[in-house]
């Protein structure tokens, strides 16, 4: 009950935009209520519905702060980010309560998300001191040439609703590390934890204007940021359709983009000695965050001779899943973000059944008792799924796992690569040569061998095909987005 008691004491406040180091009410002062995803009777707070004029003020504040921040010594920027990471850990419980309440994920996942954000902030702090270039000799021997990197300027950071803490940190921390300033727009459904992040950044010593936050509609403030001539880079995480729209608009003025988009991630199961281990890895990766994450496994491609055994192991592992609110210690699958998204996932299930798939287990909407106050459903396992079905091609973004079969390894590879997406994949095999071959030939930005699709805080993260564009995030690859080259001839 600790989380519920904390929420009862802290909900209901009105929040503004954070611009130039101060909280403002927005041009019109209009606010939108946000409710608890697990209990929609609880009002979490009111958040500004910003206008393009608010976006203009935020961009101007970031632009005015850019010159000084870019000239701030790297060691000083690093110290500020290290302090921010410490504050994330100091306020770990509060941040986890906020993001669990607004997004719905169970508390253990929320606590893990905050810890992951602190790790990524610490890596970014180290990057402050690793912005290296190169020195080349001059052609005539009378001088030398230096290739250096400079921050690109003001960056618009647009985040999704599924990871309200780690995604903004993943965008803001490297921007600050490389000397950029930021205008950040949280998802309309999950702005509450973001307000706390602004307070922590300010407490850590980030100067006024270096990071700004505006909440509201993507069609209004998101477009205003993407189109603004002073915004030199847009880092976006979200749907492929919206990412393509942003890319099209940004291309009109050659603004740089970093796009983390959708996925239809496959687990290719070739051979194993322990079906239970494989099933645990897949189920954990499929249903974490209630399946609402871009790297969730949504397809299992198994050789025909293993299909019955593996499907039985998946069903057995899914029996351990407990659906419930964040404050239920026994729960490991929370509600979906809202009822509209639940309806969308259910429609995908109905379509799969109409196309000939079979519902092996789960899929039921939960509406009785405490479930009546949130968008709850049992995780679903589909079998009899053919590669051309929508359940095998489209991103459902919910707790639905489809099992497909293949006659041999070549067919398994063709099925795995046979979608428009290419974010993450995994292959299960005890043969090293086969693992290496599949790692080479799988068309995805990240390949996991004998494990689920969990990423790490220091390794580049991104996808190919319709799953991403631009420099990978996390890791040293961020440098390619937040900085640009300059050549100096001495």
PDB file of N, CA and C in Angstrom, residues 40-133:
ATOM      1  N   UNK A  40      -8.660   4.415 -13.238  1.00  0.00           N
ATOM      2  CA  UNK A  40      -9.003   5.674 -13.906  1.00  0.00           C
ATOM      3  C   UNK A  40      -9.937   6.573 -13.102  1.00  0.00           C
ATOM      4  N   UNK A  41     -10.213   6.183 -11.861  1.00  0.00           N
ATOM      5  CA  UNK A  41     -10.959   7.071 -10.963  1.00  0.00           C
ATOM      6  C   UNK A  41     -10.038   8.075 -10.276  1.00  0.00           C
ATOM      7  N   UNK A  42      -8.729   7.834 -10.342  1.00  0.00           N
ATOM      8  CA  UNK A  42      -7.777   8.704  -9.647  1.00  0.00           C
ATOM      9  C   UNK A  42      -7.159   9.713 -10.609  1.00  0.00           C
ATOM     10  N   UNK A  43      -7.404  10.988 -10.362  1.00  0.00           N
ATOM     11  CA  UNK A  43      -6.817  12.064 -11.144  1.00  0.00           C
ATOM     12  C   UNK A  43      -5.381  12.285 -10.687  1.00  0.00           C
ATOM     13  N   UNK A  44      -4.434  12.209 -11.619  1.00  0.00           N
ATOM     14  CA  UNK A  44      -3.028  12.421 -11.272  1.00  0.00           C
ATOM     15  C   UNK A  44      -2.635  13.886 -11.306  1.00  0.00           C
ATOM     16  N   UNK A  45      -3.175  14.640 -12.260  1.00  0.00           N
ATOM     17  CA  UNK A  45      -2.827  16.052 -12.351  1.00  0.00           C
ATOM     18  C   UNK A  45      -3.366  16.667 -13.613  1.00  0.00           C
ATOM     19  N   UNK A  46      -3.155  17.977 -13.734  1.00  0.00           N
ATOM     20  CA  UNK A  46      -3.583  18.738 -14.912  1.00  0.00           C
ATOM     21  C   UNK A  46      -2.330  19.262 -15.619  1.00  0.00           C
ATOM     22  N   UNK A  47      -2.302  19.120 -16.942  1.00  0.00           N
ATOM     23  CA  UNK A  47      -1.107  19.475 -17.698  1.00  0.00           C
ATOM     24  C   UNK A  47      -1.458  20.405 -18.851  1.00  0.00           C
ATOM     25  N   UNK A  48      -0.565  21.352 -19.090  1.00  0.00           N
ATOM     26  CA  UNK A  48      -0.796  22.413 -20.076  1.00  0.00           C
ATOM     27  C   UNK A  48      -1.000  21.838 -21.472  1.00  0.00           C
ATOM     28  N   UNK A  49      -1.968  22.388 -22.161  1.00  0.00           N
ATOM     29  CA  UNK A  49      -2.139  22.135 -23.596  1.00  0.00           C
ATOM     30  C   UNK A  49      -1.472  23.296 -24.336  1.00  0.00           C
ATOM     31  N   UNK A  50      -0.254  23.088 -24.753  1.00  0.00           N
ATOM     32  CA  UNK A  50       0.558  24.172 -25.287  1.00  0.00           C
ATOM     33  C   UNK A  50       0.143  24.538 -26.707  1.00  0.00           C
ATOM     34  N   UNK A  51       0.566  25.711 -27.110  1.00  0.00           N
ATOM     35  CA  UNK A  51       0.312  26.218 -28.457  1.00  0.00           C
ATOM     36  C   UNK A  51       1.632  26.372 -29.199  1.00  0.00           C
ATOM     37  N   UNK A  52       1.551  26.719 -30.459  1.00  0.00           N
ATOM     38  CA  UNK A  52       2.769  26.972 -31.224  1.00  0.00           C
ATOM     39  C   UNK A  52       3.539  28.160 -30.657  1.00  0.00           C
ATOM     40  N   UNK A  53       2.824  29.105 -30.042  1.00  0.00           N
ATOM     41  CA  UNK A  53       3.510  30.236 -29.406  1.00  0.00           C
ATOM     42  C   UNK A  53       4.338  29.767 -28.207  1.00  0.00           C
ATOM     43  N   UNK A  54       3.831  28.785 -27.452  1.00  0.00           N
ATOM     44  CA  UNK A  54       4.605  28.208 -26.350  1.00  0.00           C
ATOM     45  C   UNK A  54       5.849  27.512 -26.887  1.00  0.00           C
ATOM     46  N   UNK A  55       5.686  26.790 -27.994  1.00  0.00           N
ATOM     47  CA  UNK A  55       6.836  26.129 -28.607  1.00  0.00           C
ATOM     48  C   UNK A  55       7.878  27.152 -29.042  1.00  0.00           C
ATOM     49  N   UNK A  56       7.427  28.268 -29.584  1.00  0.00           N
ATOM     50  CA  UNK A  56       8.343  29.333 -29.999  1.00  0.00           C
ATOM     51  C   UNK A  56       9.140  29.856 -28.810  1.00  0.00           C
ATOM     52  N   UNK A  57       8.488  30.082 -27.683  1.00  0.00           N
ATOM     53  CA  UNK A  57       9.197  30.577 -26.499  1.00  0.00           C
ATOM     54  C   UNK A  57      10.232  29.556 -26.016  1.00  0.00           C
ATOM     55  N   UNK A  58       9.877  28.284 -26.064  1.00  0.00           N
ATOM     56  CA  UNK A  58      10.804  27.254 -25.604  1.00  0.00           C
ATOM     57  C   UNK A  58      12.024  27.160 -26.516  1.00  0.00           C
ATOM     58  N   UNK A  59      11.796  27.232 -27.822  1.00  0.00           N
ATOM     59  CA  UNK A  59      12.915  27.174 -28.759  1.00  0.00           C
ATOM     60  C   UNK A  59      13.825  28.386 -28.578  1.00  0.00           C
ATOM     61  N   UNK A  60      13.243  29.554 -28.410  1.00  0.00           N
ATOM     62  CA  UNK A  60      14.056  30.760 -28.210  1.00  0.00           C
ATOM     63  C   UNK A  60      14.880  30.655 -26.937  1.00  0.00           C
ATOM     64  N   UNK A  61      14.285  30.098 -25.880  1.00  0.00           N
ATOM     65  CA  UNK A  61      15.029  29.927 -24.629  1.00  0.00           C
ATOM     66  C   UNK A  61      16.206  28.970 -24.832  1.00  0.00           C
ATOM     67  N   UNK A  62      15.975  27.882 -25.556  1.00  0.00           N
ATOM     68  CA  UNK A  62      17.050  26.929 -25.817  1.00  0.00           C
ATOM     69  C   UNK A  62      18.132  27.541 -26.691  1.00  0.00           C
ATOM     70  N   UNK A  63      17.719  28.332 -27.667  1.00  0.00           N
ATOM     71  CA  UNK A  63      18.679  28.965 -28.572  1.00  0.00           C
ATOM     72  C   UNK A  63      19.544  29.973 -27.823  1.00  0.00           C
ATOM     73  N   UNK A  64      18.933  30.742 -26.935  1.00  0.00           N
ATOM     74  CA  UNK A  64      19.683  31.734 -26.161  1.00  0.00           C
ATOM     75  C   UNK A  64      20.667  31.069 -25.202  1.00  0.00           C
ATOM     76  N   UNK A  65      20.315  29.881 -24.710  1.00  0.00           N
ATOM     77  CA  UNK A  65      21.190  29.176 -23.769  1.00  0.00           C
ATOM     78  C   UNK A  65      22.299  28.402 -24.471  1.00  0.00           C
ATOM     79  N   UNK A  66      22.164  28.179 -25.771  1.00  0.00           N
ATOM     80  CA  UNK A  66      23.072  27.277 -26.475  1.00  0.00           C
ATOM     81  C   UNK A  66      24.525  27.745 -26.449  1.00  0.00           C
ATOM     82  N   UNK A  67      24.768  29.012 -26.745  1.00  0.00           N
ATOM     83  CA  UNK A  67      26.136  29.490 -26.845  1.00  0.00           C
ATOM     84  C   UNK A  67      26.931  29.243 -25.578  1.00  0.00           C
ATOM     85  N   UNK A  68      26.361  29.607 -24.444  1.00  0.00           N
ATOM     86  CA  UNK A  68      27.074  29.433 -23.176  1.00  0.00           C
ATOM     87  C   UNK A  68      27.242  27.957 -22.835  1.00  0.00           C
ATOM     88  N   UNK A  69      26.173  27.164 -23.050  1.00  0.00           N
ATOM     89  CA  UNK A  69      26.271  25.748 -22.694  1.00  0.00           C
ATOM     90  C   UNK A  69      27.295  25.041 -23.582  1.00  0.00           C
ATOM     91  N   UNK A  70      27.332  25.359 -24.865  1.00  0.00           N
ATOM     92  CA  UNK A  70      28.291  24.723 -25.768  1.00  0.00           C
ATOM     93  C   UNK A  70      29.732  25.027 -25.352  1.00  0.00           C
ATOM     94  N   UNK A  71      29.943  26.198 -24.742  1.00  0.00           N
ATOM     95  CA  UNK A  71      31.291  26.569 -24.312  1.00  0.00           C
ATOM     96  C   UNK A  71      31.608  26.099 -22.894  1.00  0.00           C
ATOM     97  N   UNK A  72      30.639  25.511 -22.201  1.00  0.00           N
ATOM     98  CA  UNK A  72      30.885  24.995 -20.849  1.00  0.00           C
ATOM     99  C   UNK A  72      31.902  23.861 -20.921  1.00  0.00           C
ATOM    100  N   UNK A  73      32.939  23.882 -20.104  1.00  0.00           N
ATOM    101  CA  UNK A  73      33.963  22.832 -20.175  1.00  0.00           C
ATOM    102  C   UNK A  73      33.350  21.438 -20.046  1.00  0.00           C
ATOM    103  N   UNK A  74      33.831  20.488 -20.836  1.00  0.00           N
ATOM    104  CA  UNK A  74      33.270  19.135 -20.795  1.00  0.00           C
ATOM    105  C   UNK A  74      33.256  18.524 -19.398  1.00  0.00           C
ATOM    106  N   UNK A  75      34.289  18.767 -18.608  1.00  0.00           N
ATOM    107  CA  UNK A  75      34.316  18.192 -17.263  1.00  0.00           C
ATOM    108  C   UNK A  75      33.183  18.745 -16.409  1.00  0.00           C
ATOM    109  N   UNK A  76      32.820  20.009 -16.625  1.00  0.00           N
ATOM    110  CA  UNK A  76      31.718  20.604 -15.869  1.00  0.00           C
ATOM    111  C   UNK A  76      30.380  20.009 -16.322  1.00  0.00           C
ATOM    112  N   UNK A  77      30.219  19.838 -17.625  1.00  0.00           N
ATOM    113  CA  UNK A  77      28.992  19.199 -18.105  1.00  0.00           C
ATOM    114  C   UNK A  77      28.880  17.777 -17.551  1.00  0.00           C
ATOM    115  N   UNK A  78      30.007  17.083 -17.516  1.00  0.00           N
ATOM    116  CA  UNK A  78      30.019  15.715 -16.995  1.00  0.00           C
ATOM    117  C   UNK A  78      29.608  15.674 -15.528  1.00  0.00           C
ATOM    118  N   UNK A  79      30.122  16.608 -14.740  1.00  0.00           N
ATOM    119  CA  UNK A  79      29.790  16.636 -13.310  1.00  0.00           C
ATOM    120  C   UNK A  79      28.295  16.872 -13.097  1.00  0.00           C
ATOM    121  N   UNK A  80      27.700  17.725 -13.907  1.00  0.00           N
ATOM    122  CA  UNK A  80      26.263  17.990 -13.797  1.00  0.00           C
ATOM    123  C   UNK A  80      25.463  16.727 -14.116  1.00  0.00           C
ATOM    124  N   UNK A  81      25.855  16.009 -15.166  1.00  0.00           N
ATOM    125  CA  UNK A  81      25.131  14.794 -15.528  1.00  0.00           C
ATOM    126  C   UNK A  81      25.315  13.693 -14.485  1.00  0.00           C
ATOM    127  N   UNK A  82      26.487  13.614 -13.890  1.00  0.00           N
ATOM    128  CA  UNK A  82      26.694  12.642 -12.817  1.00  0.00           C
ATOM    129  C   UNK A  82      25.826  12.972 -11.609  1.00  0.00           C
ATOM    130  N   UNK A  83      25.700  14.248 -11.315  1.00  0.00           N
ATOM    131  CA  UNK A  83      24.820  14.660 -10.224  1.00  0.00           C
ATOM    132  C   UNK A  83      23.362  14.322 -10.565  1.00  0.00           C
ATOM    133  N   UNK A  84      22.975  14.522 -11.800  1.00  0.00           N
ATOM    134  CA  UNK A  84      21.620  14.167 -12.236  1.00  0.00           C
ATOM    135  C   UNK A  84      21.372  12.672 -12.067  1.00  0.00           C
ATOM    136  N   UNK A  85      22.352  11.845 -12.428  1.00  0.00           N
ATOM    137  CA  UNK A  85      22.200  10.397 -12.249  1.00  0.00           C
ATOM    138  C   UNK A  85      22.023  10.043 -10.778  1.00  0.00           C
ATOM    139  N   UNK A  86      22.780  10.705  -9.909  1.00  0.00           N
ATOM    140  CA  UNK A  86      22.622  10.464  -8.462  1.00  0.00           C
ATOM    141  C   UNK A  86      21.215  10.844  -8.005  1.00  0.00           C
ATOM    142  N   UNK A  87      20.704  11.951  -8.504  1.00  0.00           N
ATOM    143  CA  UNK A  87      19.368  12.390  -8.103  1.00  0.00           C
ATOM    144  C   UNK A  87      18.295  11.431  -8.602  1.00  0.00           C
ATOM    145  N   UNK A  88      18.488  10.871  -9.787  1.00  0.00           N
ATOM    146  CA  UNK A  88      17.538   9.862 -10.269  1.00  0.00           C
ATOM    147  C   UNK A  88      17.459   8.696  -9.294  1.00  0.00           C
ATOM    148  N   UNK A  89      18.595   8.276  -8.814  1.00  0.00           N
ATOM    149  CA  UNK A  89      18.592   7.161  -7.864  1.00  0.00           C
ATOM    150  C   UNK A  89      18.038   7.581  -6.507  1.00  0.00           C
ATOM    151  N   UNK A  90      18.350   8.812  -6.073  1.00  0.00           N
ATOM    152  CA  UNK A  90      17.813   9.285  -4.798  1.00  0.00           C
ATOM    153  C   UNK A  90      16.284   9.355  -4.826  1.00  0.00           C
ATOM    154  N   UNK A  91      15.717   9.718  -5.978  1.00  0.00           N
ATOM    155  CA  UNK A  91      14.263   9.872  -6.105  1.00  0.00           C
ATOM    156  C   UNK A  91      13.627   8.693  -6.843  1.00  0.00           C
ATOM    157  N   UNK A  92      14.288   7.550  -6.779  1.00  0.00           N
ATOM    158  CA  UNK A  92      13.881   6.382  -7.575  1.00  0.00           C
ATOM    159  C   UNK A  92      12.447   5.959  -7.290  1.00  0.00           C
ATOM    160  N   UNK A  93      12.087   5.886  -6.037  1.00  0.00           N
ATOM    161  CA  UNK A  93      10.733   5.426  -5.704  1.00  0.00           C
ATOM    162  C   UNK A  93       9.681   6.397  -6.207  1.00  0.00           C
ATOM    163  N   UNK A  94       9.893   7.681  -5.966  1.00  0.00           N
ATOM    164  CA  UNK A  94       8.905   8.675  -6.405  1.00  0.00           C
ATOM    165  C   UNK A  94       8.725   8.636  -7.917  1.00  0.00           C
ATOM    166  N   UNK A  95       9.836   8.585  -8.647  1.00  0.00           N
ATOM    167  CA  UNK A  95       9.742   8.534 -10.102  1.00  0.00           C
ATOM    168  C   UNK A  95       9.036   7.267 -10.562  1.00  0.00           C
ATOM    169  N   UNK A  96       9.328   6.141  -9.905  1.00  0.00           N
ATOM    170  CA  UNK A  96       8.678   4.882 -10.263  1.00  0.00           C
ATOM    171  C   UNK A  96       7.179   4.950  -9.977  1.00  0.00           C
ATOM    172  N   UNK A  97       6.788   5.547  -8.867  1.00  0.00           N
ATOM    173  CA  UNK A  97       5.361   5.692  -8.572  1.00  0.00           C
ATOM    174  C   UNK A  97       4.670   6.523  -9.650  1.00  0.00           C
ATOM    175  N   UNK A  98       5.315   7.605 -10.036  1.00  0.00           N
ATOM    176  CA  UNK A  98       4.708   8.480 -11.051  1.00  0.00           C
ATOM    177  C   UNK A  98       4.539   7.746 -12.381  1.00  0.00           C
ATOM    178  N   UNK A  99       5.616   7.105 -12.835  1.00  0.00           N
ATOM    179  CA  UNK A  99       5.525   6.499 -14.166  1.00  0.00           C
ATOM    180  C   UNK A  99       4.638   5.259 -14.152  1.00  0.00           C
ATOM    181  N   UNK A 100       4.611   4.513 -13.045  1.00  0.00           N
ATOM    182  CA  UNK A 100       3.683   3.384 -12.956  1.00  0.00           C
ATOM    183  C   UNK A 100       2.242   3.860 -12.997  1.00  0.00           C
ATOM    184  N   UNK A 101       1.973   4.956 -12.297  1.00  0.00           N
ATOM    185  CA  UNK A 101       0.603   5.457 -12.246  1.00  0.00           C
ATOM    186  C   UNK A 101       0.136   5.959 -13.609  1.00  0.00           C
ATOM    187  N   UNK A 102       0.963   6.715 -14.301  1.00  0.00           N
ATOM    188  CA  UNK A 102       0.508   7.298 -15.566  1.00  0.00           C
ATOM    189  C   UNK A 102       0.586   6.322 -16.731  1.00  0.00           C
ATOM    190  N   UNK A 103       1.536   5.363 -16.676  1.00  0.00           N
ATOM    191  CA  UNK A 103       1.715   4.445 -17.798  1.00  0.00           C
ATOM    192  C   UNK A 103       1.094   3.077 -17.554  1.00  0.00           C
ATOM    193  N   UNK A 104       1.104   2.599 -16.312  1.00  0.00           N
ATOM    194  CA  UNK A 104       0.457   1.348 -15.976  1.00  0.00           C
ATOM    195  C   UNK A 104       1.384   0.190 -15.670  1.00  0.00           C
ATOM    196  N   UNK A 105       2.682   0.294 -15.994  1.00  0.00           N
ATOM    197  CA  UNK A 105       3.566  -0.855 -15.795  1.00  0.00           C
ATOM    198  C   UNK A 105       3.723  -1.174 -14.319  1.00  0.00           C
ATOM    199  N   UNK A 106       3.998  -2.442 -14.030  1.00  0.00           N
ATOM    200  CA  UNK A 106       4.117  -2.876 -12.640  1.00  0.00           C
ATOM    201  C   UNK A 106       5.330  -2.202 -11.999  1.00  0.00           C
ATOM    202  N   UNK A 107       5.306  -2.122 -10.679  1.00  0.00           N
ATOM    203  CA  UNK A 107       6.289  -1.308  -9.962  1.00  0.00           C
ATOM    204  C   UNK A 107       7.711  -1.818 -10.143  1.00  0.00           C
ATOM    205  N   UNK A 108       7.894  -3.129 -10.182  1.00  0.00           N
ATOM    206  CA  UNK A 108       9.265  -3.640 -10.331  1.00  0.00           C
ATOM    207  C   UNK A 108       9.848  -3.201 -11.674  1.00  0.00           C
ATOM    208  N   UNK A 109       9.033  -3.135 -12.713  1.00  0.00           N
ATOM    209  CA  UNK A 109       9.519  -2.643 -14.004  1.00  0.00           C
ATOM    210  C   UNK A 109       9.807  -1.147 -13.940  1.00  0.00           C
ATOM    211  N   UNK A 110       8.963  -0.409 -13.254  1.00  0.00           N
ATOM    212  CA  UNK A 110       9.173   1.032 -13.140  1.00  0.00           C
ATOM    213  C   UNK A 110      10.456   1.349 -12.384  1.00  0.00           C
ATOM    214  N   UNK A 111      10.702   0.631 -11.305  1.00  0.00           N
ATOM    215  CA  UNK A 111      11.949   0.831 -10.559  1.00  0.00           C
ATOM    216  C   UNK A 111      13.155   0.508 -11.433  1.00  0.00           C
ATOM    217  N   UNK A 112      13.048  -0.557 -12.211  1.00  0.00           N
ATOM    218  CA  UNK A 112      14.126  -0.903 -13.125  1.00  0.00           C
ATOM    219  C   UNK A 112      14.348   0.154 -14.190  1.00  0.00           C
ATOM    220  N   UNK A 113      13.265   0.768 -14.654  1.00  0.00           N
ATOM    221  CA  UNK A 113      13.394   1.814 -15.666  1.00  0.00           C
ATOM    222  C   UNK A 113      14.168   3.016 -15.131  1.00  0.00           C
ATOM    223  N   UNK A 114      13.883   3.421 -13.901  1.00  0.00           N
ATOM    224  CA  UNK A 114      14.601   4.559 -13.319  1.00  0.00           C
ATOM    225  C   UNK A 114      16.079   4.226 -13.154  1.00  0.00           C
ATOM    226  N   UNK A 115      16.366   3.011 -12.704  1.00  0.00           N
ATOM    227  CA  UNK A 115      17.770   2.612 -12.557  1.00  0.00           C
ATOM    228  C   UNK A 115      18.476   2.610 -13.900  1.00  0.00           C
ATOM    229  N   UNK A 116      17.790   2.143 -14.942  1.00  0.00           N
ATOM    230  CA  UNK A 116      18.377   2.147 -16.280  1.00  0.00           C
ATOM    231  C   UNK A 116      18.642   3.582 -16.746  1.00  0.00           C
ATOM    232  N   UNK A 117      17.719   4.498 -16.445  1.00  0.00           N
ATOM    233  CA  UNK A 117      17.919   5.893 -16.820  1.00  0.00           C
ATOM    234  C   UNK A 117      19.174   6.458 -16.162  1.00  0.00           C
ATOM    235  N   UNK A 118      19.402   6.112 -14.891  1.00  0.00           N
ATOM    236  CA  UNK A 118      20.608   6.588 -14.199  1.00  0.00           C
ATOM    237  C   UNK A 118      21.868   6.038 -14.865  1.00  0.00           C
ATOM    238  N   UNK A 119      21.834   4.780 -15.298  1.00  0.00           N
ATOM    239  CA  UNK A 119      22.986   4.201 -15.993  1.00  0.00           C
ATOM    240  C   UNK A 119      23.275   4.942 -17.292  1.00  0.00           C
ATOM    241  N   UNK A 120      22.208   5.238 -18.044  1.00  0.00           N
ATOM    242  CA  UNK A 120      22.424   5.922 -19.320  1.00  0.00           C
ATOM    243  C   UNK A 120      22.910   7.346 -19.108  1.00  0.00           C
ATOM    244  N   UNK A 121      22.444   8.005 -18.047  1.00  0.00           N
ATOM    245  CA  UNK A 121      22.925   9.350 -17.747  1.00  0.00           C
ATOM    246  C   UNK A 121      24.417   9.319 -17.402  1.00  0.00           C
ATOM    247  N   UNK A 122      24.831   8.279 -16.682  1.00  0.00           N
ATOM    248  CA  UNK A 122      26.248   8.169 -16.320  1.00  0.00           C
ATOM    249  C   UNK A 122      27.108   7.904 -17.553  1.00  0.00           C
ATOM    250  N   UNK A 123      26.616   7.080 -18.461  1.00  0.00           N
ATOM    251  CA  UNK A 123      27.385   6.862 -19.690  1.00  0.00           C
ATOM    252  C   UNK A 123      27.516   8.176 -20.460  1.00  0.00           C
ATOM    253  N   UNK A 124      26.420   8.932 -20.540  1.00  0.00           N
ATOM    254  CA  UNK A 124      26.474  10.222 -21.244  1.00  0.00           C
ATOM    255  C   UNK A 124      27.460  11.163 -20.576  1.00  0.00           C
ATOM    256  N   UNK A 125      27.536  11.117 -19.250  1.00  0.00           N
ATOM    257  CA  UNK A 125      28.505  11.965 -18.544  1.00  0.00           C
ATOM    258  C   UNK A 125      29.926  11.646 -18.981  1.00  0.00           C
ATOM    259  N   UNK A 126      30.210  10.371 -19.185  1.00  0.00           N
ATOM    260  CA  UNK A 126      31.536   9.992 -19.677  1.00  0.00           C
ATOM    261  C   UNK A 126      31.781  10.456 -21.098  1.00  0.00           C
ATOM    262  N   UNK A 127      30.723  10.502 -21.915  1.00  0.00           N
ATOM    263  CA  UNK A 127      30.867  10.934 -23.298  1.00  0.00           C
ATOM    264  C   UNK A 127      31.295  12.389 -23.408  1.00  0.00           C
ATOM    265  N   UNK A 128      31.002  13.189 -22.397  1.00  0.00           N
ATOM    266  CA  UNK A 128      31.457  14.588 -22.421  1.00  0.00           C
ATOM    267  C   UNK A 128      32.952  14.682 -22.686  1.00  0.00           C
ATOM    268  N   UNK A 129      33.686  13.733 -22.164  1.00  0.00           N
ATOM    269  CA  UNK A 129      35.147  13.756 -22.245  1.00  0.00           C
ATOM    270  C   UNK A 129      35.685  12.867 -23.353  1.00  0.00           C
ATOM    271  N   UNK A 130      34.785  12.337 -24.208  1.00  0.00           N
ATOM    272  CA  UNK A 130      35.227  11.431 -25.267  1.00  0.00           C
ATOM    273  C   UNK A 130      34.828  11.949 -26.658  1.00  0.00           C
ATOM    274  N   UNK A 131      34.672  13.248 -26.802  1.00  0.00           N
ATOM    275  CA  UNK A 131      34.321  13.802 -28.116  1.00  0.00           C
ATOM    276  C   UNK A 131      35.612  14.000 -28.895  1.00  0.00           C
ATOM    277  N   UNK A 132      36.146  12.910 -29.380  1.00  0.00           N
ATOM    278  CA  UNK A 132      37.458  12.970 -30.014  1.00  0.00           C
ATOM    279  C   UNK A 132      37.338  13.247 -31.508  1.00  0.00           C
ATOM    280  N   UNK A 133      38.406  13.797 -32.082  1.00  0.00           N
ATOM    281  CA  UNK A 133      38.503  14.018 -33.524  1.00  0.00           C
ATOM    282  C   UNK A 133      39.783  13.389 -34.035  1.00  0.00           C
TER     283      UNK A 133
END
